[in-house]
Amino acid sequence: LFLLLRRPPRSTQGVSSAASDVYKRQALVLDEIGVKAKGIRLDSGNLADLSKKARKMFIEIGEKYNKPHFKEFKIMASNEIHEESLYELAKVGHEIDMFGIGTNLITCLKQPALGMVYKLVTINGVPRLKLSEDIDKVTLPGSKSIYRIYINDKLKPAFDLICLRSEVPPKEGQEMKAMDSTKAVAFTPVNVELLNPLVFDGKTLIPPMTIKEGTKQIYSQLDNFNPAIFQREKPEKYPVLLSVEMFNLVEKMMKEAKGQKQHFYLK
């Protein structure tokens, strides 16, 4: 049983003495008749400040009325909780045990819609390229294979490598070159992982996972990446390189399409 603790109208004191008294009476009366309250839900006001005052109140009630289990009461907070408010609460400190997230769990505020577009990259085995003034919309031609490359640690990815499917795959212990922007980079993998396509020609290519299986796999993979990639402020970019053969194909097709020398820069 969670009791709802609201700020009284026109109150500027957050968890006011009036609200605290109401909660005390409710929790104590329920406890006397055998109904054990589990905690409270805060749904308005300064949630960080309210949670600290509520925790202090629990401790005081437990000591004053010899109700030690009151000290273990849980504090739930709701009220349009989203990613930014969670970061802010963590920054200022709070006593909240759990969050009730509704709208912002279903709809991502930063990207409420996921735009997905199919791009033609080959016709009858012949590579095709889409040109655009916006470099982000220029496509990579041909059928591809993507490899996750490990350099110094077999468990820590260094970068992903996009190759033409017709190319010889990269191999462990074998030096090769790739294009980072317009610069060739030499490397020798200690581990190479082919990233499997999920869907092809309208059909799934791997067995479906349960939610628990998918969650476990995602977290196990995320744990292997550089934490700086996921930091909230100034995250580092995870490198994605092109094979030399892929890079040369893009250069060749862009020159042919535009009839002049044109360099392609990978961001």
PDB file of C-alpha atoms in Angstrom:
ATOM      1  CA  LEU A   1       0.000   0.000   0.000  1.00  0.00           C
ATOM      2  CA  PHE A   2       1.480   3.340  -1.099  1.00  0.00           C
ATOM      3  CA  LEU A   3       0.053   6.548   0.263  1.00  0.00           C
ATOM      4  CA  LEU A   4      -0.035   9.626  -1.940  1.00  0.00           C
ATOM      5  CA  LEU A   5       1.599  12.659  -0.358  1.00  0.00           C
ATOM      6  CA  ARG A   6       0.647  15.847  -2.144  1.00  0.00           C
ATOM      7  CA  ARG A   7       1.539  19.449  -1.494  1.00  0.00           C
ATOM      8  CA  PRO A   8      -1.513  21.348  -0.178  1.00  0.00           C
ATOM      9  CA  PRO A   9      -2.901  24.136  -2.425  1.00  0.00           C
ATOM     10  CA  ARG A  10      -1.082  27.470  -2.183  1.00  0.00           C
ATOM     11  CA  SER A  11       1.566  25.903   0.036  1.00  0.00           C
ATOM     12  CA  THR A  12       5.124  27.020  -0.570  1.00  0.00           C
ATOM     13  CA  GLN A  13       6.626  24.713   2.042  1.00  0.00           C
ATOM     14  CA  GLY A  14       6.743  21.440   0.053  1.00  0.00           C
ATOM     15  CA  VAL A  15       6.083  18.689   2.562  1.00  0.00           C
ATOM     16  CA  SER A  16       4.215  20.964   4.952  1.00  0.00           C
ATOM     17  CA  SER A  17       3.418  20.144   8.530  1.00  0.00           C
ATOM     18  CA  ALA A  18      -0.222  19.670   7.508  1.00  0.00           C
ATOM     19  CA  ALA A  19       0.638  17.055   4.891  1.00  0.00           C
ATOM     20  CA  SER A  20       3.050  15.351   7.259  1.00  0.00           C
ATOM     21  CA  ASP A  21       0.423  15.132   9.991  1.00  0.00           C
ATOM     22  CA  VAL A  22      -2.088  13.604   7.549  1.00  0.00           C
ATOM     23  CA  TYR A  23       0.429  11.005   6.479  1.00  0.00           C
ATOM     24  CA  LYS A  24       1.415  10.179  10.062  1.00  0.00           C
ATOM     25  CA  ARG A  25      -2.178   9.635  11.093  1.00  0.00           C
ATOM     26  CA  GLN A  26      -2.981   7.501   8.061  1.00  0.00           C
ATOM     27  CA  ALA A  27       0.117   5.330   8.356  1.00  0.00           C
ATOM     28  CA  LEU A  28      -0.211   4.836  12.115  1.00  0.00           C
ATOM     29  CA  VAL A  29      -3.928   4.042  12.001  1.00  0.00           C
ATOM     30  CA  LEU A  30      -3.441   1.573   9.157  1.00  0.00           C
ATOM     31  CA  ASP A  31      -0.560  -0.046  11.038  1.00  0.00           C
ATOM     32  CA  GLU A  32      -2.731  -0.479  14.145  1.00  0.00           C
ATOM     33  CA  ILE A  33      -5.431  -2.343  12.188  1.00  0.00           C
ATOM     34  CA  GLY A  34      -2.880  -4.598  10.514  1.00  0.00           C
ATOM     35  CA  VAL A  35      -2.558  -2.863   7.138  1.00  0.00           C
ATOM     36  CA  LYS A  36       1.110  -2.250   6.563  1.00  0.00           C
ATOM     37  CA  ALA A  37       1.924   0.800   4.489  1.00  0.00           C
ATOM     38  CA  LYS A  38       4.906   0.341   2.172  1.00  0.00           C
ATOM     39  CA  GLY A  39       5.750   3.945   1.463  1.00  0.00           C
ATOM     40  CA  ILE A  40       4.571   7.082  -0.289  1.00  0.00           C
ATOM     41  CA  ARG A  41       4.352   8.505  -3.777  1.00  0.00           C
ATOM     42  CA  LEU A  42       5.379  12.079  -4.454  1.00  0.00           C
ATOM     43  CA  ASP A  43       3.767  13.549  -7.548  1.00  0.00           C
ATOM     44  CA  SER A  44       4.426  17.286  -7.424  1.00  0.00           C
ATOM     45  CA  GLY A  45       6.793  19.923  -6.098  1.00  0.00           C
ATOM     46  CA  ASN A  46      10.549  19.723  -5.657  1.00  0.00           C
ATOM     47  CA  LEU A  47      10.950  15.943  -5.694  1.00  0.00           C
ATOM     48  CA  ALA A  48      14.539  15.904  -4.412  1.00  0.00           C
ATOM     49  CA  ASP A  49      13.746  18.149  -1.453  1.00  0.00           C
ATOM     50  CA  LEU A  50      10.460  16.404  -0.718  1.00  0.00           C
ATOM     51  CA  SER A  51      12.110  12.985  -0.709  1.00  0.00           C
ATOM     52  CA  LYS A  52      14.723  14.110   1.835  1.00  0.00           C
ATOM     53  CA  LYS A  53      12.051  15.557   4.108  1.00  0.00           C
ATOM     54  CA  ALA A  54       9.930  12.429   3.722  1.00  0.00           C
ATOM     55  CA  ARG A  55      12.877  10.181   4.655  1.00  0.00           C
ATOM     56  CA  LYS A  56      13.542  12.289   7.736  1.00  0.00           C
ATOM     57  CA  MET A  57       9.859  12.048   8.646  1.00  0.00           C
ATOM     58  CA  PHE A  58       9.898   8.240   8.350  1.00  0.00           C
ATOM     59  CA  ILE A  59      12.860   7.989  10.702  1.00  0.00           C
ATOM     60  CA  GLU A  60      11.287  10.333  13.246  1.00  0.00           C
ATOM     61  CA  ILE A  61       7.963   8.431  13.224  1.00  0.00           C
ATOM     62  CA  GLY A  62       9.756   5.118  13.613  1.00  0.00           C
ATOM     63  CA  GLU A  63      11.722   6.324  16.613  1.00  0.00           C
ATOM     64  CA  LYS A  64       8.896   8.229  18.302  1.00  0.00           C
ATOM     65  CA  TYR A  65       6.239   5.515  18.001  1.00  0.00           C
ATOM     66  CA  ASN A  66       8.514   2.480  18.158  1.00  0.00           C
ATOM     67  CA  LYS A  67       7.794   1.510  14.575  1.00  0.00           C
ATOM     68  CA  PRO A  68      11.217   0.522  13.230  1.00  0.00           C
ATOM     69  CA  HIS A  69       9.761  -0.712   9.925  1.00  0.00           C
ATOM     70  CA  PHE A  70       8.690   2.852   9.141  1.00  0.00           C
ATOM     71  CA  LYS A  71      12.357   3.625   8.519  1.00  0.00           C
ATOM     72  CA  GLU A  72      12.281   1.161   5.620  1.00  0.00           C
ATOM     73  CA  PHE A  73       9.363   2.824   3.827  1.00  0.00           C
ATOM     74  CA  LYS A  74       9.922   3.312   0.102  1.00  0.00           C
ATOM     75  CA  ILE A  75       9.631   6.646  -1.647  1.00  0.00           C
ATOM     76  CA  MET A  76       8.230   6.666  -5.175  1.00  0.00           C
ATOM     77  CA  ALA A  77       8.265   9.769  -7.356  1.00  0.00           C
ATOM     78  CA  SER A  78       6.264  10.573 -10.466  1.00  0.00           C
ATOM     79  CA  ASN A  79       5.268  13.761 -12.332  1.00  0.00           C
ATOM     80  CA  GLU A  80       6.493  13.767 -15.945  1.00  0.00           C
ATOM     81  CA  ILE A  81       9.800  12.073 -15.089  1.00  0.00           C
ATOM     82  CA  HIS A  82      12.191  12.021 -18.054  1.00  0.00           C
ATOM     83  CA  GLU A  83      15.894  11.551 -18.790  1.00  0.00           C
ATOM     84  CA  GLU A  84      16.917  15.118 -17.979  1.00  0.00           C
ATOM     85  CA  SER A  85      15.027  15.184 -14.686  1.00  0.00           C
ATOM     86  CA  LEU A  86      16.670  11.899 -13.650  1.00  0.00           C
ATOM     87  CA  TYR A  87      20.119  13.369 -14.312  1.00  0.00           C
ATOM     88  CA  GLU A  88      19.210  16.507 -12.377  1.00  0.00           C
ATOM     89  CA  LEU A  89      17.911  14.507  -9.400  1.00  0.00           C
ATOM     90  CA  ALA A  90      21.101  12.450  -9.348  1.00  0.00           C
ATOM     91  CA  LYS A  91      23.133  15.643  -9.451  1.00  0.00           C
ATOM     92  CA  VAL A  92      21.434  17.354  -6.484  1.00  0.00           C
ATOM     93  CA  GLY A  93      20.901  14.149  -4.470  1.00  0.00           C
ATOM     94  CA  HIS A  94      17.636  12.597  -3.312  1.00  0.00           C
ATOM     95  CA  GLU A  95      16.092   9.807  -1.233  1.00  0.00           C
ATOM     96  CA  ILE A  96      13.845   8.370  -3.957  1.00  0.00           C
ATOM     97  CA  ASP A  97      13.756   4.571  -4.186  1.00  0.00           C
ATOM     98  CA  MET A  98      11.734   4.197  -7.385  1.00  0.00           C
ATOM     99  CA  PHE A  99      10.320   6.263 -10.221  1.00  0.00           C
ATOM    100  CA  GLY A 100       6.949   6.045 -11.898  1.00  0.00           C
ATOM    101  CA  ILE A 101       7.606   6.797 -15.576  1.00  0.00           C
ATOM    102  CA  GLY A 102       4.722   6.759 -18.020  1.00  0.00           C
ATOM    103  CA  THR A 103       4.564   9.119 -20.981  1.00  0.00           C
ATOM    104  CA  ASN A 104       8.303   9.545 -21.323  1.00  0.00           C
ATOM    105  CA  LEU A 105       8.899   5.799 -21.194  1.00  0.00           C
ATOM    106  CA  ILE A 106       6.651   5.277 -24.220  1.00  0.00           C
ATOM    107  CA  THR A 107       7.663   8.397 -26.166  1.00  0.00           C
ATOM    108  CA  CYS A 108      11.249   9.636 -26.417  1.00  0.00           C
ATOM    109  CA  LEU A 109      11.246  13.416 -26.085  1.00  0.00           C
ATOM    110  CA  LYS A 110      14.445  13.842 -28.092  1.00  0.00           C
ATOM    111  CA  GLN A 111      13.273  11.580 -30.926  1.00  0.00           C
ATOM    112  CA  PRO A 112       9.521  10.927 -30.771  1.00  0.00           C
ATOM    113  CA  ALA A 113       9.544   9.283 -34.224  1.00  0.00           C
ATOM    114  CA  LEU A 114      12.037   6.927 -35.844  1.00  0.00           C
ATOM    115  CA  GLY A 115      12.598   7.787 -39.475  1.00  0.00           C
ATOM    116  CA  MET A 116      13.664   4.827 -41.597  1.00  0.00           C
ATOM    117  CA  VAL A 117      14.251   4.808 -45.366  1.00  0.00           C
ATOM    118  CA  TYR A 118      15.343   2.039 -47.726  1.00  0.00           C
ATOM    119  CA  LYS A 119      18.103   3.103 -50.151  1.00  0.00           C
ATOM    120  CA  LEU A 120      18.940   1.314 -53.380  1.00  0.00           C
ATOM    121  CA  VAL A 121      22.628   0.276 -53.353  1.00  0.00           C
ATOM    122  CA  THR A 122      22.830  -2.304 -56.132  1.00  0.00           C
ATOM    123  CA  ILE A 123      20.899  -3.343 -59.272  1.00  0.00           C
ATOM    124  CA  ASN A 124      21.556  -6.795 -60.706  1.00  0.00           C
ATOM    125  CA  GLY A 125      24.885  -6.858 -58.905  1.00  0.00           C
ATOM    126  CA  VAL A 126      25.933  -3.395 -60.168  1.00  0.00           C
ATOM    127  CA  PRO A 127      26.653  -0.913 -57.317  1.00  0.00           C
ATOM    128  CA  ARG A 128      24.517   2.229 -57.166  1.00  0.00           C
ATOM    129  CA  LEU A 129      25.176   5.468 -55.307  1.00  0.00           C
ATOM    130  CA  LYS A 130      22.864   8.260 -54.185  1.00  0.00           C
ATOM    131  CA  LEU A 131      24.360  11.757 -54.436  1.00  0.00           C
ATOM    132  CA  SER A 132      23.300  14.658 -52.241  1.00  0.00           C
ATOM    133  CA  GLU A 133      24.488  18.114 -51.243  1.00  0.00           C
ATOM    134  CA  ASP A 134      24.038  16.853 -47.684  1.00  0.00           C
ATOM    135  CA  ILE A 135      27.006  14.516 -47.104  1.00  0.00           C
ATOM    136  CA  ASP A 136      25.028  12.574 -44.478  1.00  0.00           C
ATOM    137  CA  LYS A 137      22.567  11.519 -47.198  1.00  0.00           C
ATOM    138  CA  VAL A 138      25.175  10.169 -49.597  1.00  0.00           C
ATOM    139  CA  THR A 139      24.872   6.386 -49.582  1.00  0.00           C
ATOM    140  CA  LEU A 140      27.585   3.748 -49.710  1.00  0.00           C
ATOM    141  CA  PRO A 141      27.215   1.604 -52.847  1.00  0.00           C
ATOM    142  CA  GLY A 142      27.138  -2.140 -53.199  1.00  0.00           C
ATOM    143  CA  SER A 143      26.316  -5.104 -50.967  1.00  0.00           C
ATOM    144  CA  LYS A 144      28.264  -4.876 -47.744  1.00  0.00           C
ATOM    145  CA  SER A 145      29.591  -6.791 -44.791  1.00  0.00           C
ATOM    146  CA  ILE A 146      30.300  -5.042 -41.497  1.00  0.00           C
ATOM    147  CA  TYR A 147      32.944  -6.260 -39.093  1.00  0.00           C
ATOM    148  CA  ARG A 148      33.641  -5.277 -35.503  1.00  0.00           C
ATOM    149  CA  ILE A 149      37.400  -4.933 -35.147  1.00  0.00           C
ATOM    150  CA  TYR A 150      39.320  -5.538 -31.914  1.00  0.00           C
ATOM    151  CA  ILE A 151      42.910  -4.272 -31.749  1.00  0.00           C
ATOM    152  CA  ASN A 152      44.440  -4.429 -28.265  1.00  0.00           C
ATOM    153  CA  ASP A 153      41.799  -6.415 -26.428  1.00  0.00           C
ATOM    154  CA  LYS A 154      39.711  -9.324 -27.716  1.00  0.00           C
ATOM    155  CA  LEU A 155      36.709  -8.043 -25.752  1.00  0.00           C
ATOM    156  CA  LYS A 156      36.996  -4.265 -26.327  1.00  0.00           C
ATOM    157  CA  PRO A 157      35.918  -3.097 -29.823  1.00  0.00           C
ATOM    158  CA  ALA A 158      38.168  -0.516 -31.490  1.00  0.00           C
ATOM    159  CA  PHE A 159      35.937   0.326 -34.473  1.00  0.00           C
ATOM    160  CA  ASP A 160      33.521  -1.088 -37.041  1.00  0.00           C
ATOM    161  CA  LEU A 161      34.692  -1.697 -40.595  1.00  0.00           C
ATOM    162  CA  ILE A 162      32.392  -1.493 -43.637  1.00  0.00           C
ATOM    163  CA  CYS A 163      33.540  -3.659 -46.536  1.00  0.00           C
ATOM    164  CA  LEU A 164      32.121  -4.767 -49.848  1.00  0.00           C
ATOM    165  CA  ARG A 165      30.677  -8.255 -49.541  1.00  0.00           C
ATOM    166  CA  SER A 166      32.925  -9.396 -52.396  1.00  0.00           C
ATOM    167  CA  GLU A 167      36.068  -8.520 -50.425  1.00  0.00           C
ATOM    168  CA  VAL A 168      38.256 -10.989 -48.570  1.00  0.00           C
ATOM    169  CA  PRO A 169      37.211 -10.681 -44.887  1.00  0.00           C
ATOM    170  CA  PRO A 170      39.692  -9.238 -42.383  1.00  0.00           C
ATOM    171  CA  LYS A 171      41.530 -11.894 -40.395  1.00  0.00           C
ATOM    172  CA  GLU A 172      43.036 -12.064 -36.932  1.00  0.00           C
ATOM    173  CA  GLY A 173      46.778 -11.398 -36.898  1.00  0.00           C
ATOM    174  CA  GLN A 174      46.801 -10.129 -40.490  1.00  0.00           C
ATOM    175  CA  GLU A 175      47.722  -6.479 -41.073  1.00  0.00           C
ATOM    176  CA  MET A 176      45.428  -4.476 -43.339  1.00  0.00           C
ATOM    177  CA  LYS A 177      44.475  -0.889 -44.073  1.00  0.00           C
ATOM    178  CA  ALA A 178      41.215   1.025 -43.797  1.00  0.00           C
ATOM    179  CA  MET A 179      40.132   4.585 -44.510  1.00  0.00           C
ATOM    180  CA  ASP A 180      39.469   6.926 -41.603  1.00  0.00           C
ATOM    181  CA  SER A 181      37.982   9.960 -43.372  1.00  0.00           C
ATOM    182  CA  THR A 182      40.519  10.387 -46.210  1.00  0.00           C
ATOM    183  CA  LYS A 183      43.468   8.938 -44.285  1.00  0.00           C
ATOM    184  CA  ALA A 184      44.654   5.341 -44.563  1.00  0.00           C
ATOM    185  CA  VAL A 185      45.127   3.588 -41.230  1.00  0.00           C
ATOM    186  CA  ALA A 186      47.051   0.335 -40.800  1.00  0.00           C
ATOM    187  CA  PHE A 187      45.964  -2.147 -38.124  1.00  0.00           C
ATOM    188  CA  THR A 188      46.277  -5.778 -37.110  1.00  0.00           C
ATOM    189  CA  PRO A 189      43.134  -7.249 -35.502  1.00  0.00           C
ATOM    190  CA  VAL A 190      43.342  -9.570 -32.518  1.00  0.00           C
ATOM    191  CA  ASN A 191      39.682 -10.409 -32.974  1.00  0.00           C
ATOM    192  CA  VAL A 192      37.192  -9.961 -35.843  1.00  0.00           C
ATOM    193  CA  GLU A 193      33.423 -10.237 -35.436  1.00  0.00           C
ATOM    194  CA  LEU A 194      31.034 -10.307 -38.394  1.00  0.00           C
ATOM    195  CA  LEU A 195      27.921  -8.296 -37.560  1.00  0.00           C
ATOM    196  CA  ASN A 196      25.024 -10.413 -38.749  1.00  0.00           C
ATOM    197  CA  PRO A 197      22.173  -8.891 -40.795  1.00  0.00           C
ATOM    198  CA  LEU A 198      18.833  -9.179 -39.019  1.00  0.00           C
ATOM    199  CA  VAL A 199      16.494  -8.992 -42.009  1.00  0.00           C
ATOM    200  CA  PHE A 200      16.978  -9.677 -45.722  1.00  0.00           C
ATOM    201  CA  ASP A 201      14.382  -9.736 -48.486  1.00  0.00           C
ATOM    202  CA  GLY A 202      11.633  -9.318 -45.917  1.00  0.00           C
ATOM    203  CA  LYS A 203      12.692 -12.322 -43.856  1.00  0.00           C
ATOM    204  CA  THR A 204      14.358 -12.483 -40.456  1.00  0.00           C
ATOM    205  CA  LEU A 205      17.725 -14.215 -40.536  1.00  0.00           C
ATOM    206  CA  ILE A 206      18.217 -14.973 -36.849  1.00  0.00           C
ATOM    207  CA  PRO A 207      15.873 -16.665 -34.360  1.00  0.00           C
ATOM    208  CA  PRO A 208      13.792 -14.195 -32.347  1.00  0.00           C
ATOM    209  CA  MET A 209      14.854 -13.573 -28.752  1.00  0.00           C
ATOM    210  CA  THR A 210      12.753 -13.135 -25.667  1.00  0.00           C
ATOM    211  CA  ILE A 211      12.847  -9.714 -24.010  1.00  0.00           C
ATOM    212  CA  LYS A 212      15.106 -11.083 -21.270  1.00  0.00           C
ATOM    213  CA  GLU A 213      17.482 -12.697 -23.778  1.00  0.00           C
ATOM    214  CA  GLY A 214      17.684  -9.516 -25.862  1.00  0.00           C
ATOM    215  CA  THR A 215      18.241  -7.331 -22.814  1.00  0.00           C
ATOM    216  CA  LYS A 216      21.006  -9.602 -21.540  1.00  0.00           C
ATOM    217  CA  GLN A 217      22.763  -9.613 -24.911  1.00  0.00           C
ATOM    218  CA  ILE A 218      22.562  -5.832 -25.310  1.00  0.00           C
ATOM    219  CA  TYR A 219      23.968  -5.117 -21.860  1.00  0.00           C
ATOM    220  CA  SER A 220      26.729  -7.681 -22.258  1.00  0.00           C
ATOM    221  CA  GLN A 221      27.801  -5.935 -25.479  1.00  0.00           C
ATOM    222  CA  LEU A 222      27.506  -2.401 -24.107  1.00  0.00           C
ATOM    223  CA  ASP A 223      29.745  -3.313 -21.178  1.00  0.00           C
ATOM    224  CA  ASN A 224      32.581  -3.997 -23.621  1.00  0.00           C
ATOM    225  CA  PHE A 225      32.582  -0.536 -25.213  1.00  0.00           C
ATOM    226  CA  ASN A 226      34.503   2.508 -24.063  1.00  0.00           C
ATOM    227  CA  PRO A 227      32.317   4.203 -21.397  1.00  0.00           C
ATOM    228  CA  ALA A 228      33.242   7.619 -22.873  1.00  0.00           C
ATOM    229  CA  ILE A 229      31.005   6.820 -25.837  1.00  0.00           C
ATOM    230  CA  PHE A 230      27.944   6.843 -23.588  1.00  0.00           C
ATOM    231  CA  GLN A 231      28.756   9.807 -21.370  1.00  0.00           C
ATOM    232  CA  ARG A 232      26.057  12.466 -21.333  1.00  0.00           C
ATOM    233  CA  GLU A 233      28.280  15.478 -21.937  1.00  0.00           C
ATOM    234  CA  LYS A 234      30.700  15.513 -24.858  1.00  0.00           C
ATOM    235  CA  PRO A 235      30.523  11.803 -25.661  1.00  0.00           C
ATOM    236  CA  GLU A 236      33.296  10.363 -27.793  1.00  0.00           C
ATOM    237  CA  LYS A 237      32.383   9.092 -31.245  1.00  0.00           C
ATOM    238  CA  TYR A 238      32.644   5.399 -31.962  1.00  0.00           C
ATOM    239  CA  PRO A 239      34.764   5.059 -35.137  1.00  0.00           C
ATOM    240  CA  VAL A 240      33.317   3.530 -38.299  1.00  0.00           C
ATOM    241  CA  LEU A 241      35.880   3.052 -41.061  1.00  0.00           C
ATOM    242  CA  LEU A 242      35.671   2.052 -44.717  1.00  0.00           C
ATOM    243  CA  SER A 243      37.780  -0.588 -46.364  1.00  0.00           C
ATOM    244  CA  VAL A 244      40.173   0.761 -48.983  1.00  0.00           C
ATOM    245  CA  GLU A 245      38.225  -1.029 -51.715  1.00  0.00           C
ATOM    246  CA  MET A 246      34.932   0.485 -50.554  1.00  0.00           C
ATOM    247  CA  PHE A 247      36.489   3.950 -50.310  1.00  0.00           C
ATOM    248  CA  ASN A 248      37.947   3.707 -53.821  1.00  0.00           C
ATOM    249  CA  LEU A 249      34.585   2.586 -55.226  1.00  0.00           C
ATOM    250  CA  VAL A 250      32.829   5.575 -53.681  1.00  0.00           C
ATOM    251  CA  GLU A 251      35.474   7.966 -55.019  1.00  0.00           C
ATOM    252  CA  LYS A 252      35.267   6.431 -58.511  1.00  0.00           C
ATOM    253  CA  MET A 253      31.463   6.549 -58.677  1.00  0.00           C
ATOM    254  CA  MET A 254      31.254  10.119 -57.400  1.00  0.00           C
ATOM    255  CA  LYS A 255      33.809  11.304 -59.937  1.00  0.00           C
ATOM    256  CA  GLU A 256      31.956   9.547 -62.735  1.00  0.00           C
ATOM    257  CA  ALA A 257      28.612  10.951 -61.611  1.00  0.00           C
ATOM    258  CA  LYS A 258      29.802  14.520 -61.285  1.00  0.00           C
ATOM    259  CA  GLY A 259      32.264  14.482 -64.136  1.00  0.00           C
ATOM    260  CA  GLN A 260      34.957  16.047 -62.013  1.00  0.00           C
ATOM    261  CA  LYS A 261      37.305  15.267 -59.146  1.00  0.00           C
ATOM    262  CA  GLN A 262      35.304  14.965 -55.962  1.00  0.00           C
ATOM    263  CA  HIS A 263      36.459  13.725 -52.602  1.00  0.00           C
ATOM    264  CA  PHE A 264      34.182  11.922 -50.191  1.00  0.00           C
ATOM    265  CA  TYR A 265      34.705  12.632 -46.498  1.00  0.00           C
ATOM    266  CA  LEU A 266      33.435  10.180 -43.919  1.00  0.00           C
ATOM    267  CA  LYS A 267      32.360  11.961 -40.752  1.00  0.00           C
TER     268      LYS A 267
END
